[in-house]
Amino acid sequence: MKDSFVIRGNIIYSVDKDNLSVTEGGYAVCEDGICRGVYRELPDEFKEFDLIDCGDKLVIPGMYDLHAHAPQYAFRGLGMDLELLDWLNSQAFPEESKYRDEEYARRAYRIFVEDLKNSFTCRASIFATAHTEATKILMSYLEESGLKTYVGRVNMDRNAADYLVEESAEFSLRETVKTIEETAELENTKFILTPRFIPSCTDELMKGISDIRKQYGLNVQSHLSENFGEIDWVRELCPWSDFYGDAYDRFGLFGGEDYKAIMAHCVHCSDEEIALMKERGVYVAHCPQSNTDLSSGIAPIRKYLNSGLKVGLGSDIAAGYTLDMFRTIVETVQVSKLYWRLVDESMRPVTVKEAFYLATVGGGSFYGKLGRFEEGYEFDALVLDDSSIRTSLELNPGERLERAIYLGNTSLIIMKFVSGREISLEKSAQ
Ligand code: GUN
Ligand code: FE
């Protein structure tokens, strides 16, 4: 049967945010892309399935990247000495303007998609640029990759240099609809509405995006309360709003019963904003690397977890410098310790187990029933060979996973599955 097999190995996943399920030498069963559970002994009904014997290797769920900018991948690791608004003007916008040129877009997006394919990430929510053809190129490459993604053609009709800003709200909306309709046939790659952030979008544009949302039933992704200068600017631009998130909400773009919204960063949310995020079911895309790189601050993730918000992790490439979600897990833990020590001693640090949960189950729930090897979950998985990380200690599989998260990189991945389909890995330089 297609997409049906059994993997034998050390199978690990988060049962909840504080507990891992670890089955040493167990069997994870995938039937038609859906998990049928993990067993110590393989039940007779699955004995006919192909067996992939991974021996002593680690088998874990795929990682989910809730926030990445594909066109910024080209300059990752460069220009990190600025804050958000100066960084946008000097790094992000000049690079993004190059995607007007389809040939450049092909070259750059080919590299991005190959590297994403070889990464820990199985599903992602991605910003493209304000260019229809380049966005379609990115979506077609992602479709071929077998990864499952949401991709947005970025809307931005104000407050950017002439060489990038869209000529009018009407133009931006028309091109958005064109992109939605011309990519509707794709299976793995779905369109997500992507107003860049409030400073980039006129009220007329936001209103039009909201109408498109209702018409096509789409999800939304954007940025929220990332940087002090940005937050002050939103207050000036939208004096009619009570707070930043309210400016999205007034247009019906902040999540609700019939659609989901991802808001990236959420570093400086007020209690009022947090209460509305909870009410609307907003997904926080926590991007610790970017928040450090652009000196934005430390998002209070413990507070969000205590408040019952939905939280996943994001690379925010290229304000984050790597697509590596293991790094994002580590940095989630590290910055939470600084927050606890330096900002608020009542907010205890995020544990490694919790951060692993956020990278798998937390973000995964945006895309469906994902992140656990339990009956009915979609089968996204990574097989890791950690034998290159040498030690004189005898470690159990849970300890080996923790160590791989801290010390490993994508070279550990020997197999990767999305909905039970194996992704072919090409080992290329990062
Ligand atoms: N806010 C608006 N655009 C961007 C972007 O490209 N990166 C980040 N980090 N924040 C943004
Ligand atoms: Fe971003």
PDB file of C-alpha atoms and ligand atoms in Angstrom, residues 69 72 84 87-88 92 96 196-197 223 226 230 265 290 294 316 319, ligand 1:
ATOM      1  CA  HIS A  69      10.726  34.898   4.737  1.00  0.00           C
ATOM      2  CA  GLN A  72      15.487  36.954   2.706  1.00  0.00           C
ATOM      3  CA  LEU A  84      13.816  46.302  12.791  1.00  0.00           C
ATOM      4  CA  TRP A  87      17.047  46.652   8.947  1.00  0.00           C
ATOM      5  CA  LEU A  88      13.932  46.521   6.756  1.00  0.00           C
ATOM      6  CA  ALA A  92      15.136  43.315   3.548  1.00  0.00           C
ATOM      7  CA  GLU A  96      13.082  41.731  -1.876  1.00  0.00           C
ATOM      8  CA  ARG A 196       3.228  42.526   5.767  1.00  0.00           C
ATOM      9  CA  PHE A 197       2.441  44.490   8.949  1.00  0.00           C
ATOM     10  CA  HIS A 223       3.752  40.539  12.372  1.00  0.00           C
ATOM     11  CA  GLU A 226       7.874  43.152  17.579  1.00  0.00           C
ATOM     12  CA  GLU A 230       7.216  49.825  15.231  1.00  0.00           C
ATOM     13  CA  HIS A 265       7.128  37.887  17.298  1.00  0.00           C
ATOM     14  CA  SER A 290      15.336  37.130  15.203  1.00  0.00           C
ATOM     15  CA  LEU A 294      17.286  42.747  15.779  1.00  0.00           C
ATOM     16  CA  ASP A 316      12.018  34.190  10.868  1.00  0.00           C
ATOM     17  CA  ALA A 319      16.281  38.206  10.733  1.00  0.00           C
TER      18      ALA A 319
HETATM   19  N1  GUN B   1       8.011  43.335  10.079  1.00  0.00           N
HETATM   20  C1  GUN B   1       7.615  43.670   8.822  1.00  0.00           C
HETATM   21  N2  GUN B   1       8.355  43.023   7.912  1.00  0.00           N
HETATM   22  C2  GUN B   1       9.231  42.269   8.588  1.00  0.00           C
HETATM   23  C3  GUN B   1      10.268  41.368   8.189  1.00  0.00           C
HETATM   24  O1  GUN B   1      10.529  41.137   7.007  1.00  0.00           O
HETATM   25  N3  GUN B   1      10.956  40.777   9.198  1.00  0.00           N
HETATM   26  C4  GUN B   1      10.683  41.005  10.511  1.00  0.00           C
HETATM   27  N4  GUN B   1      11.406  40.390  11.437  1.00  0.00           N
HETATM   28  N5  GUN B   1       9.734  41.842  10.906  1.00  0.00           N
HETATM   29  C5  GUN B   1       9.015  42.465   9.952  1.00  0.00           C
END
